Amino acid sequence: MNTRTSIYPTTTGHSPATRRTAAWWLSDDLSSVRTARRLTRDKLADWGFDDQIEVAELLVSELVANALDHAHGQVHLGLSAEDGLLRCEVEDENPQLPTMRTVDLDAERGRGLFLVDMLSGSWGGTPTHRGKAIWFELPTFADTEADPFAAMAA
């Protein structure tokens, strides 16, 4: 497992900001969904981002399950946090970017990206040298006295 924390200057140059990163390679079997949830939960708890553990776990598991279902090979899970923003990224070997589709109310599958779209602050896909990375971002409120609901309403 590869985990690291580093310090980078902020874009304003006034003071340093902590950038936290963690990354793991996951096997290409369905047990990786459970592993991804545990890694996400443990790392966010370690970083003090208790406010987003449940949502991040759910969305990471959706993206990892999609990667295992639609691609082949190992899946790469990356988490990063900086300046109140958590970014979760899942990379696989399939270069085709996903598209949201309309799902029948009775369908048992096909709601993963809908959940990502509804619960994340933003999301997208990026081509990589291996295939693609699908990411989402969530606000974090660790180390602040801010009311998370007031910040979202602003």
Coordinates of C-alpha atoms in Angstrom, one line a residue:
M1 CA 0.0 0.0 0.0
N2 CA 1.3 3.4 -0.9
T3 CA 0.3 6.3 1.4
R4 CA 2.0 9.7 1.8
T5 CA 1.3 13.1 3.2
S6 CA 3.2 16.1 1.9
I7 CA 3.3 19.9 2.2
Y8 CA 2.8 22.2 -0.9
P9 CA 2.4 26.0 -0.9
T10 CA -1.0 27.3 -1.6
T11 CA -1.7 29.0 -4.9
T12 CA -1.7 32.4 -3.1
G13 CA 1.7 31.7 -1.6
H14 CA 0.6 33.1 1.7
S15 CA 0.9 30.0 3.8
P16 CA 1.5 26.3 3.3
A17 CA -1.4 24.0 2.9
T18 CA -1.4 20.3 3.7
R19 CA -2.0 18.0 0.8
R20 CA -2.8 14.5 1.9
T21 CA -2.7 11.6 -0.6
A22 CA -3.1 7.8 -0.4
A23 CA -3.2 5.2 -3.2
W24 CA -3.6 1.5 -3.5
W25 CA -3.7 -1.2 -6.2
L26 CA -6.7 -3.5 -5.9
S27 CA -7.0 -7.0 -7.3
D28 CA -9.4 -7.7 -10.2
D29 CA -11.9 -9.6 -8.2
L30 CA -15.1 -8.5 -6.4
S31 CA -13.5 -8.7 -3.0
S32 CA -11.8 -5.4 -4.0
V33 CA -15.1 -3.5 -3.5
R34 CA -15.1 -4.4 0.2
T35 CA -11.4 -3.6 0.4
A36 CA -11.9 -0.2 -1.3
R37 CA -14.6 0.6 1.2
R38 CA -12.4 -0.3 4.2
L39 CA -9.4 1.6 2.9
T40 CA -11.5 4.7 2.2
R41 CA -13.2 4.5 5.6
D42 CA -9.9 4.0 7.5
K43 CA -8.0 6.7 5.6
L44 CA -10.7 9.3 6.0
A45 CA -11.0 8.5 9.7
D46 CA -7.3 8.9 10.0
W47 CA -7.4 12.3 8.2
G48 CA -10.3 13.4 10.5
F49 CA -12.9 13.6 7.6
D50 CA -15.6 11.8 9.5
D51 CA -18.2 14.1 7.8
Q52 CA -17.7 12.4 4.5
I53 CA -16.9 8.7 5.3
E54 CA -20.3 7.3 4.5
V55 CA -20.7 9.1 1.2
A56 CA -17.2 8.5 0.1
E57 CA -17.4 4.8 0.9
L58 CA -20.6 4.4 -1.1
L59 CA -19.3 6.3 -4.1
V60 CA -15.9 4.6 -4.1
S61 CA -17.6 1.2 -4.0
E62 CA -19.8 2.1 -7.0
L63 CA -16.8 3.2 -9.0
V64 CA -14.7 0.2 -8.1
A65 CA -17.6 -2.1 -8.9
N66 CA -18.0 -0.4 -12.3
A67 CA -14.3 -0.7 -13.0
L68 CA -14.4 -4.4 -12.2
D69 CA -17.5 -4.9 -14.3
H70 CA -16.5 -3.0 -17.4
A71 CA -12.7 -3.4 -17.5
H72 CA -10.0 -5.9 -16.9
G73 CA -6.8 -5.9 -14.8
Q74 CA -6.0 -4.3 -11.5
V75 CA -7.9 -1.2 -10.3
H76 CA -6.1 1.8 -8.8
L77 CA -7.8 3.7 -6.0
G78 CA -6.5 7.2 -5.1
L79 CA -7.6 9.6 -2.4
S80 CA -6.3 13.2 -2.0
A81 CA -7.4 16.1 0.1
E82 CA -6.4 19.7 0.0
D83 CA -8.0 23.0 1.0
G84 CA -11.3 21.5 2.2
L85 CA -11.7 19.3 -0.8
L86 CA -11.5 15.5 -0.9
R87 CA -10.9 13.8 -4.3
C88 CA -11.4 10.1 -4.9
E89 CA -10.2 8.5 -8.1
V90 CA -10.6 5.0 -9.5
E91 CA -8.5 4.1 -12.5
D92 CA -8.9 1.0 -14.7
E93 CA -7.6 -0.3 -18.0
N94 CA -10.7 0.4 -20.2
P95 CA -10.3 3.7 -22.1
Q96 CA -14.0 4.2 -22.7
L97 CA -15.4 7.0 -20.5
P98 CA -18.8 6.2 -18.9
T99 CA -22.0 8.0 -19.7
M100 CA -25.0 8.4 -17.4
R101 CA -28.1 6.7 -18.8
T102 CA -31.7 6.6 -17.9
V103 CA -32.5 3.7 -15.8
D104 CA -35.9 1.9 -15.5
L105 CA -37.3 2.1 -12.0
D106 CA -37.3 -1.7 -11.8
A107 CA -33.8 -2.1 -13.0
E108 CA -31.4 -3.8 -10.6
R109 CA -28.3 -2.1 -12.1
G110 CA -27.2 1.1 -13.7
R111 CA -27.6 3.6 -10.9
G112 CA -23.9 4.0 -9.9
L113 CA -23.1 7.2 -11.9
F114 CA -26.5 8.6 -10.9
L115 CA -25.5 8.2 -7.2
V116 CA -22.1 9.8 -7.9
D117 CA -23.7 12.7 -9.7
M118 CA -26.3 13.3 -6.9
L119 CA -24.0 12.9 -3.9
S120 CA -20.7 14.4 -5.0
G121 CA -19.8 18.1 -5.4
S122 CA -18.4 17.3 -8.9
W123 CA -17.2 14.3 -10.9
G124 CA -15.8 13.4 -14.2
G125 CA -13.5 11.1 -16.2
T126 CA -10.0 11.5 -17.5
P127 CA -8.1 9.4 -20.0
T128 CA -4.9 7.9 -18.7
H129 CA -2.0 6.0 -20.2
R130 CA -3.6 2.8 -18.7
G131 CA -7.2 3.5 -19.7
K132 CA -9.2 6.0 -17.7
A133 CA -9.7 7.5 -14.2
I134 CA -13.2 8.3 -12.9
W135 CA -13.1 10.8 -10.0
F136 CA -15.5 12.7 -7.7
E137 CA -15.0 15.4 -5.2
L138 CA -16.6 16.1 -1.8
P139 CA -16.2 19.0 0.6
T140 CA -14.5 18.3 3.9
F141 CA -14.8 20.3 7.1
A142 CA -12.1 18.8 9.3
D143 CA -9.9 21.1 11.2
T144 CA -12.4 24.0 10.9
E145 CA -15.2 25.4 13.1
A146 CA -17.4 26.0 10.0
D147 CA -20.9 24.6 9.9
P148 CA -20.9 22.2 6.9
F149 CA -24.5 23.0 6.0
A150 CA -23.9 26.7 6.0
A151 CA -20.9 26.2 3.8
M152 CA -22.9 24.2 1.3
A153 CA -25.7 26.8 1.2
A154 CA -23.3 29.6 0.4

